[in-house]
PDB file of C-alpha atoms in Angstrom:
ATOM      1  CA  MET A  39     111.514 123.075 109.975  1.00  0.00           C
ATOM      2  CA  ASN A  40     109.796 119.750 110.797  1.00  0.00           C
ATOM      3  CA  HIS A  41     112.134 117.854 112.963  1.00  0.00           C
ATOM      4  CA  LEU A  42     111.272 114.886 115.149  1.00  0.00           C
ATOM      5  CA  GLU A  43     113.540 114.021 118.103  1.00  0.00           C
ATOM      6  CA  ILE A  44     113.176 110.849 120.145  1.00  0.00           C
ATOM      7  CA  ALA A  45     115.225 111.262 123.342  1.00  0.00           C
ATOM      8  CA  HIS A  46     116.067 108.322 125.627  1.00  0.00           C
ATOM      9  CA  VAL A  47     112.630 106.672 125.398  1.00  0.00           C
ATOM     10  CA  GLY A  48     111.935 103.606 127.449  1.00  0.00           C
ATOM     11  CA  LYS A  49     108.789 101.581 128.097  1.00  0.00           C
ATOM     12  CA  SER A  50     108.000  98.860 130.555  1.00  0.00           C
ATOM     13  CA  PHE A  51     104.832  96.857 131.150  1.00  0.00           C
ATOM     14  CA  GLY A  52     105.088  95.672 134.719  1.00  0.00           C
ATOM     15  CA  GLU A  53     108.283  93.550 134.885  1.00  0.00           C
ATOM     16  CA  THR A  54     108.596  93.467 131.078  1.00  0.00           C
ATOM     17  CA  ASN A  55     111.006  95.954 129.612  1.00  0.00           C
ATOM     18  CA  VAL A  56     109.980  96.591 125.992  1.00  0.00           C
ATOM     19  CA  LEU A  57     112.005  99.699 124.932  1.00  0.00           C
ATOM     20  CA  HIS A  58     115.301 100.826 126.393  1.00  0.00           C
ATOM     21  CA  ASP A  59     116.985 104.199 125.970  1.00  0.00           C
ATOM     22  CA  ILE A  60     115.912 104.765 122.371  1.00  0.00           C
ATOM     23  CA  SER A  61     117.138 108.015 120.677  1.00  0.00           C
ATOM     24  CA  PHE A  62     116.975 109.057 117.053  1.00  0.00           C
ATOM     25  CA  SER A  63     115.682 111.875 114.850  1.00  0.00           C
ATOM     26  CA  VAL A  64     113.747 112.386 111.622  1.00  0.00           C
ATOM     27  CA  LYS A  65     114.589 115.485 109.583  1.00  0.00           C
ATOM     28  CA  GLU A  66     112.205 117.554 107.456  1.00  0.00           C
ATOM     29  CA  GLY A  67     111.283 115.739 104.251  1.00  0.00           C
ATOM     30  CA  GLU A  68     113.219 112.627 105.226  1.00  0.00           C
ATOM     31  CA  PHE A  69     111.953 109.072 104.740  1.00  0.00           C
ATOM     32  CA  VAL A  70     113.178 106.945 107.606  1.00  0.00           C
ATOM     33  CA  ALA A  71     112.496 103.224 108.081  1.00  0.00           C
ATOM     34  CA  LEU A  72     112.409 101.632 111.460  1.00  0.00           C
ATOM     35  CA  LEU A  73     113.435  98.025 111.089  1.00  0.00           C
ATOM     36  CA  GLY A  74     113.326  95.340 113.728  1.00  0.00           C
ATOM     37  CA  PRO A  75     112.301  91.722 114.378  1.00  0.00           C
ATOM     38  CA  SER A  76     108.704  90.872 115.150  1.00  0.00           C
ATOM     39  CA  GLY A  77     107.914  91.562 118.757  1.00  0.00           C
ATOM     40  CA  SER A  78     110.688  94.042 119.222  1.00  0.00           C
ATOM     41  CA  GLY A  79     108.411  96.872 120.282  1.00  0.00           C
ATOM     42  CA  LYS A  80     108.190  98.826 116.995  1.00  0.00           C
ATOM     43  CA  SER A  81     104.473  99.393 117.282  1.00  0.00           C
ATOM     44  CA  THR A  82     104.811 100.338 120.960  1.00  0.00           C
ATOM     45  CA  LEU A  83     107.356 102.958 120.022  1.00  0.00           C
ATOM     46  CA  PHE A  84     105.016 104.245 117.298  1.00  0.00           C
ATOM     47  CA  ARG A  85     102.134 104.584 119.753  1.00  0.00           C
ATOM     48  CA  ILE A  86     104.421 106.618 122.011  1.00  0.00           C
ATOM     49  CA  ILE A  87     105.530 108.878 119.164  1.00  0.00           C
ATOM     50  CA  GLY A  88     101.905 109.329 118.125  1.00  0.00           C
ATOM     51  CA  GLY A  89     100.924 110.348 121.683  1.00  0.00           C
ATOM     52  CA  ILE A  90      98.651 107.285 122.114  1.00  0.00           C
ATOM     53  CA  SER A  91     100.839 105.866 124.907  1.00  0.00           C
ATOM     54  CA  TRP A  92     103.153 107.484 127.443  1.00  0.00           C
ATOM     55  CA  PRO A  93     106.774 106.296 127.748  1.00  0.00           C
ATOM     56  CA  SER A  94     108.113 105.120 131.045  1.00  0.00           C
ATOM     57  CA  GLN A  95     111.194 107.301 130.411  1.00  0.00           C
ATOM     58  CA  GLY A  96     112.273 109.914 127.852  1.00  0.00           C
ATOM     59  CA  THR A  97     110.591 112.495 125.653  1.00  0.00           C
ATOM     60  CA  VAL A  98     109.243 113.004 122.093  1.00  0.00           C
ATOM     61  CA  ASN A  99     109.943 116.443 120.599  1.00  0.00           C
ATOM     62  CA  LEU A 100     108.667 118.032 117.391  1.00  0.00           C
ATOM     63  CA  ASN A 101     110.181 121.304 116.188  1.00  0.00           C
ATOM     64  CA  GLY A 102     111.585 121.815 119.690  1.00  0.00           C
ATOM     65  CA  ASP A 103     108.200 121.390 121.424  1.00  0.00           C
ATOM     66  CA  ASP A 104     107.662 118.463 123.877  1.00  0.00           C
ATOM     67  CA  ILE A 105     104.723 116.439 122.416  1.00  0.00           C
ATOM     68  CA  THR A 106     105.118 113.450 124.789  1.00  0.00           C
ATOM     69  CA  GLY A 107     101.700 111.971 125.382  1.00  0.00           C
ATOM     70  CA  LYS A 108     100.008 114.575 123.164  1.00  0.00           C
ATOM     71  CA  ARG A 109      97.701 113.397 120.389  1.00  0.00           C
ATOM     72  CA  GLY A 110      97.159 115.222 117.157  1.00  0.00           C
ATOM     73  CA  SER A 111     100.730 116.437 116.602  1.00  0.00           C
ATOM     74  CA  ILE A 112     101.575 113.625 114.233  1.00  0.00           C
ATOM     75  CA  SER A 113      99.550 111.758 111.570  1.00  0.00           C
ATOM     76  CA  TYR A 114      99.554 108.088 112.680  1.00  0.00           C
ATOM     77  CA  THR A 115      98.438 105.265 110.398  1.00  0.00           C
ATOM     78  CA  PRO A 116      98.282 101.805 112.020  1.00  0.00           C
ATOM     79  CA  GLN A 117      98.724  98.429 110.347  1.00  0.00           C
ATOM     80  CA  SER A 118      95.126  98.228 109.196  1.00  0.00           C
ATOM     81  CA  SER A 119      93.768 100.929 106.882  1.00  0.00           C
ATOM     82  CA  SER A 120      91.645 102.192 109.848  1.00  0.00           C
ATOM     83  CA  LEU A 121      89.053 103.673 107.508  1.00  0.00           C
ATOM     84  CA  MET A 122      85.680 104.296 109.109  1.00  0.00           C
ATOM     85  CA  PRO A 123      83.226 101.828 107.533  1.00  0.00           C
ATOM     86  CA  TRP A 124      80.210 104.184 107.732  1.00  0.00           C
ATOM     87  CA  ARG A 125      82.040 106.994 105.871  1.00  0.00           C
ATOM     88  CA  THR A 126      82.535 107.183 102.099  1.00  0.00           C
ATOM     89  CA  ILE A 127      86.084 107.164 100.683  1.00  0.00           C
ATOM     90  CA  LEU A 128      85.872 110.923 100.184  1.00  0.00           C
ATOM     91  CA  ASP A 129      84.689 111.543 103.734  1.00  0.00           C
ATOM     92  CA  ASN A 130      87.346 109.187 105.082  1.00  0.00           C
ATOM     93  CA  VAL A 131      90.257 111.022 103.403  1.00  0.00           C
ATOM     94  CA  LEU A 132      88.843 114.351 104.613  1.00  0.00           C
ATOM     95  CA  LEU A 133      88.697 113.249 108.274  1.00  0.00           C
ATOM     96  CA  GLY A 134      92.046 114.621 109.346  1.00  0.00           C
ATOM     97  CA  GLN A 135      91.255 117.996 107.798  1.00  0.00           C
ATOM     98  CA  GLU A 136      87.843 118.011 109.479  1.00  0.00           C
ATOM     99  CA  ILE A 137      89.398 117.438 112.871  1.00  0.00           C
ATOM    100  CA  ALA A 138      91.684 120.392 112.216  1.00  0.00           C
ATOM    101  CA  GLY A 139      88.650 122.523 111.278  1.00  0.00           C
ATOM    102  CA  LYS A 140      88.879 122.671 107.506  1.00  0.00           C
ATOM    103  CA  ARG A 141      87.670 120.668 104.470  1.00  0.00           C
ATOM    104  CA  ASP A 142      89.380 120.995 101.101  1.00  0.00           C
ATOM    105  CA  VAL A 143      87.194 118.775  98.931  1.00  0.00           C
ATOM    106  CA  GLU A 144      88.833 119.890  95.637  1.00  0.00           C
ATOM    107  CA  ARG A 145      92.293 118.863  96.732  1.00  0.00           C
ATOM    108  CA  ALA A 146      90.925 115.582  98.223  1.00  0.00           C
ATOM    109  CA  LEU A 147      89.320 114.704  94.900  1.00  0.00           C
ATOM    110  CA  GLN A 148      92.592 115.475  93.051  1.00  0.00           C
ATOM    111  CA  MET A 149      94.449 113.131  95.412  1.00  0.00           C
ATOM    112  CA  ILE A 150      91.810 110.400  95.048  1.00  0.00           C
ATOM    113  CA  GLU A 151      92.267 110.580  91.232  1.00  0.00           C
ATOM    114  CA  ARG A 152      96.035 110.626  91.683  1.00  0.00           C
ATOM    115  CA  ALA A 153      95.687 107.375  93.732  1.00  0.00           C
ATOM    116  CA  GLY A 154      93.776 105.673  90.975  1.00  0.00           C
ATOM    117  CA  LEU A 155      90.571 105.748  93.007  1.00  0.00           C
ATOM    118  CA  LYS A 156      88.582 108.051  90.737  1.00  0.00           C
ATOM    119  CA  GLY A 157      84.996 106.726  90.593  1.00  0.00           C
ATOM    120  CA  PHE A 158      85.134 105.369  94.194  1.00  0.00           C
ATOM    121  CA  GLU A 159      84.631 108.667  95.931  1.00  0.00           C
ATOM    122  CA  LYS A 160      81.178 107.681  97.195  1.00  0.00           C
ATOM    123  CA  SER A 161      82.059 104.034  97.757  1.00  0.00           C
ATOM    124  CA  TYR A 162      82.480 102.590 101.291  1.00  0.00           C
ATOM    125  CA  PRO A 163      85.683 100.826 102.487  1.00  0.00           C
ATOM    126  CA  HIS A 164      84.251  97.313 102.278  1.00  0.00           C
ATOM    127  CA  GLU A 165      83.727  97.836  98.531  1.00  0.00           C
ATOM    128  CA  LEU A 166      87.523  98.401  97.949  1.00  0.00           C
ATOM    129  CA  SER A 167      90.421  95.972  97.898  1.00  0.00           C
ATOM    130  CA  GLY A 168      93.010  95.960 100.658  1.00  0.00           C
ATOM    131  CA  GLY A 169      95.515  97.941  98.463  1.00  0.00           C
ATOM    132  CA  MET A 170      92.824 100.517  97.555  1.00  0.00           C
ATOM    133  CA  GLN A 171      91.973 100.962 101.219  1.00  0.00           C
ATOM    134  CA  GLN A 172      95.589 101.590 102.059  1.00  0.00           C
ATOM    135  CA  ARG A 173      95.828 104.173  99.318  1.00  0.00           C
ATOM    136  CA  ALA A 174      92.831 105.978 100.768  1.00  0.00           C
ATOM    137  CA  SER A 175      94.328 105.752 104.266  1.00  0.00           C
ATOM    138  CA  PHE A 176      97.562 107.290 103.077  1.00  0.00           C
ATOM    139  CA  ILE A 177      95.754 110.107 101.209  1.00  0.00           C
ATOM    140  CA  ARG A 178      94.072 110.942 104.491  1.00  0.00           C
ATOM    141  CA  SER A 179      97.528 111.221 106.102  1.00  0.00           C
ATOM    142  CA  ILE A 180      98.845 113.430 103.292  1.00  0.00           C
ATOM    143  CA  LEU A 181      95.865 115.731 103.528  1.00  0.00           C
ATOM    144  CA  SER A 182      96.109 116.067 107.291  1.00  0.00           C
ATOM    145  CA  PRO A 183      97.932 119.138 108.536  1.00  0.00           C
ATOM    146  CA  GLN A 184     100.461 117.397 110.719  1.00  0.00           C
ATOM    147  CA  PRO A 185     104.055 117.628 109.438  1.00  0.00           C
ATOM    148  CA  LEU A 186     105.099 114.071 110.128  1.00  0.00           C
ATOM    149  CA  ILE A 187     103.433 110.792 108.974  1.00  0.00           C
ATOM    150  CA  LEU A 188     103.928 107.539 110.911  1.00  0.00           C
ATOM    151  CA  LEU A 189     103.177 104.402 108.888  1.00  0.00           C
ATOM    152  CA  ASP A 190     103.047 101.157 110.866  1.00  0.00           C
ATOM    153  CA  GLU A 191     103.580  98.262 108.463  1.00  0.00           C
ATOM    154  CA  PRO A 192     100.793  99.426 106.146  1.00  0.00           C
ATOM    155  CA  PHE A 193     101.504  96.856 103.410  1.00  0.00           C
ATOM    156  CA  SER A 194     102.115  93.782 105.581  1.00  0.00           C
ATOM    157  CA  ALA A 195      98.718  92.140 104.751  1.00  0.00           C
ATOM    158  CA  LEU A 196      99.168  92.543 100.951  1.00  0.00           C
ATOM    159  CA  ASP A 197     100.501  89.997  98.503  1.00  0.00           C
ATOM    160  CA  GLU A 198     104.013  90.486  97.120  1.00  0.00           C
ATOM    161  CA  PHE A 199     103.017  92.132  93.820  1.00  0.00           C
ATOM    162  CA  THR A 200     100.385  94.419  95.312  1.00  0.00           C
ATOM    163  CA  ARG A 201     102.857  95.314  98.007  1.00  0.00           C
ATOM    164  CA  LEU A 202     105.472  96.362  95.419  1.00  0.00           C
ATOM    165  CA  ASP A 203     102.908  98.381  93.572  1.00  0.00           C
ATOM    166  CA  MET A 204     101.976 100.157  96.760  1.00  0.00           C
ATOM    167  CA  GLN A 205     105.583 100.830  97.652  1.00  0.00           C
ATOM    168  CA  LYS A 206     106.114 102.433  94.206  1.00  0.00           C
ATOM    169  CA  TRP A 207     102.956 104.461  94.562  1.00  0.00           C
ATOM    170  CA  LEU A 208     103.953 105.622  98.028  1.00  0.00           C
ATOM    171  CA  LEU A 209     107.379 106.752  96.716  1.00  0.00           C
ATOM    172  CA  SER A 210     105.746 108.685  93.855  1.00  0.00           C
ATOM    173  CA  ILE A 211     103.403 110.551  96.209  1.00  0.00           C
ATOM    174  CA  TRP A 212     106.130 111.224  98.789  1.00  0.00           C
ATOM    175  CA  SER A 213     108.513 112.606  96.159  1.00  0.00           C
ATOM    176  CA  GLU A 214     105.793 115.020  95.109  1.00  0.00           C
ATOM    177  CA  TYR A 215     104.710 116.234  98.600  1.00  0.00           C
ATOM    178  CA  LYS A 216     107.951 115.536 100.540  1.00  0.00           C
ATOM    179  CA  ARG A 217     106.294 115.009 103.888  1.00  0.00           C
ATOM    180  CA  SER A 218     108.458 113.565 106.672  1.00  0.00           C
ATOM    181  CA  ILE A 219     107.771 109.823 107.019  1.00  0.00           C
ATOM    182  CA  LEU A 220     108.701 107.304 109.709  1.00  0.00           C
ATOM    183  CA  PHE A 221     107.851 103.851 108.333  1.00  0.00           C
ATOM    184  CA  VAL A 222     107.990 100.739 110.516  1.00  0.00           C
ATOM    185  CA  THR A 223     108.557  97.337 108.911  1.00  0.00           C
ATOM    186  CA  HIS A 224     110.279  94.011 109.508  1.00  0.00           C
ATOM    187  CA  ASN A 225     110.863  93.574 105.760  1.00  0.00           C
ATOM    188  CA  ILE A 226     114.495  94.368 104.832  1.00  0.00           C
ATOM    189  CA  GLU A 227     113.818  94.814 101.127  1.00  0.00           C
ATOM    190  CA  GLU A 228     110.963  97.200 101.814  1.00  0.00           C
ATOM    191  CA  ALA A 229     113.123  99.291 104.130  1.00  0.00           C
ATOM    192  CA  ILE A 230     116.010  99.557 101.600  1.00  0.00           C
ATOM    193  CA  PHE A 231     113.716 100.268  98.718  1.00  0.00           C
ATOM    194  CA  LEU A 232     111.816 103.101 100.386  1.00  0.00           C
ATOM    195  CA  ALA A 233     114.068 104.802 102.904  1.00  0.00           C
ATOM    196  CA  ASP A 234     116.788 107.450 102.973  1.00  0.00           C
ATOM    197  CA  ARG A 235     117.946 106.015 106.334  1.00  0.00           C
ATOM    198  CA  ILE A 236     117.264 102.804 108.202  1.00  0.00           C
ATOM    199  CA  ILE A 237     117.244 102.557 111.977  1.00  0.00           C
ATOM    200  CA  VAL A 238     117.708  98.937 113.156  1.00  0.00           C
ATOM    201  CA  LEU A 239     116.217  97.939 116.472  1.00  0.00           C
ATOM    202  CA  SER A 240     117.462  95.034 118.541  1.00  0.00           C
ATOM    203  CA  ALA A 241     115.293  92.307 120.011  1.00  0.00           C
ATOM    204  CA  ARG A 242     113.366  93.083 123.147  1.00  0.00           C
ATOM    205  CA  PRO A 243     114.139  95.198 125.075  1.00  0.00           C
ATOM    206  CA  ALA A 244     114.646  97.192 121.880  1.00  0.00           C
ATOM    207  CA  THR A 245     117.486  99.591 121.592  1.00  0.00           C
ATOM    208  CA  VAL A 246     118.858 101.357 118.521  1.00  0.00           C
ATOM    209  CA  LYS A 247     121.368  98.797 117.314  1.00  0.00           C
ATOM    210  CA  LYS A 248     122.574 100.454 114.060  1.00  0.00           C
ATOM    211  CA  GLU A 249     121.764 103.185 111.540  1.00  0.00           C
ATOM    212  CA  PHE A 250     122.355 102.870 107.802  1.00  0.00           C
ATOM    213  CA  ILE A 251     122.264 105.641 105.218  1.00  0.00           C
ATOM    214  CA  ILE A 252     120.918 104.138 101.960  1.00  0.00           C
ATOM    215  CA  PRO A 253     122.938 105.447  98.965  1.00  0.00           C
ATOM    216  CA  PHE A 254     120.602 104.625  96.082  1.00  0.00           C
ATOM    217  CA  PRO A 255     119.546 107.682  94.146  1.00  0.00           C
ATOM    218  CA  ARG A 256     115.972 108.740  93.630  1.00  0.00           C
ATOM    219  CA  PRO A 257     113.590 108.150  91.949  1.00  0.00           C
ATOM    220  CA  ARG A 258     113.929 104.438  92.645  1.00  0.00           C
ATOM    221  CA  GLU A 259     112.589 101.868  90.159  1.00  0.00           C
ATOM    222  CA  GLU A 260     111.768  98.275  90.948  1.00  0.00           C
ATOM    223  CA  GLY A 261     114.682  97.047  88.793  1.00  0.00           C
ATOM    224  CA  ILE A 262     117.007  98.103  91.603  1.00  0.00           C
ATOM    225  CA  LEU A 263     115.657  95.153  93.680  1.00  0.00           C
ATOM    226  CA  LEU A 264     117.510  92.724  91.349  1.00  0.00           C
ATOM    227  CA  THR A 265     120.898  94.455  91.379  1.00  0.00           C
ATOM    228  CA  ASP A 266     123.993  93.107  93.096  1.00  0.00           C
ATOM    229  CA  ALA A 267     124.340  96.319  95.070  1.00  0.00           C
ATOM    230  CA  PHE A 268     120.818  95.934  96.476  1.00  0.00           C
ATOM    231  CA  LEU A 269     121.552  92.322  97.434  1.00  0.00           C
ATOM    232  CA  GLN A 270     124.726  93.349  99.191  1.00  0.00           C
ATOM    233  CA  TRP A 271     122.816  95.875 101.261  1.00  0.00           C
ATOM    234  CA  LYS A 272     120.183  93.287 102.090  1.00  0.00           C
ATOM    235  CA  LYS A 273     122.875  90.830 103.261  1.00  0.00           C
ATOM    236  CA  ARG A 274     124.572  93.559 105.360  1.00  0.00           C
ATOM    237  CA  ILE A 275     121.386  94.537 107.176  1.00  0.00           C
ATOM    238  CA  TYR A 276     120.266  90.945 107.541  1.00  0.00           C
ATOM    239  CA  GLN A 277     123.541  90.027 109.243  1.00  0.00           C
ATOM    240  CA  GLU A 278     123.159  93.076 111.572  1.00  0.00           C
ATOM    241  CA  MET A 279     119.688  91.949 112.587  1.00  0.00           C
ATOM    242  CA  ARG A 280     120.794  88.328 113.118  1.00  0.00           C
ATOM    243  CA  GLU A 281     123.585  89.345 115.498  1.00  0.00           C
ATOM    244  CA  GLN A 282     121.285  89.946 118.469  1.00  0.00           C
TER     245      GLN A 282
END
């Protein structure tokens, strides 16, 4: 049972209080979006969950084990694709497995083909577009042995149409492998389209302001973005974020 529990996490930098008493959970196979205004501390919280930073208060638990400040328990993908420029695409997507002491080349090649990157296995990151780099980065996360994937605004640098294509691709891969995902964004449409549940953070110091369970059935097609029901959800969440 892959279950993430964030319990009363706070973070301060000197006199600046960034996060205050944040608690929420992510269940096995669940896609949760963390939504908040720019500068609300979303990335700081992600670094704490990923073990890159220590909280000032609170704990991070995975499957009942305290992983606060421990790296390697969770697959963390920052805003940039974070591919190593000196490694080929194949070697980049295998990195997480290598760190864990194994290397399943056959499965990696299957995933590369599934991502539409067949023929680029021996290419280097600079030879790929931004969207292709993000696909490779996500394949690396899927192939890594950690049960939970953190995605920190991975599509924020992409144009609108490429971003939608990447969202649809991400959903198709997630529906097949059903890894637990915590996805940070400040884009309301993106959060509604992707997530089972949305956690809204307040402005700094960030607290959990509201949780929404998204009712749209899966699989989700892009046509849902133009429906009245989707627009009503967007208005509802927008109003919640505006009331700071």
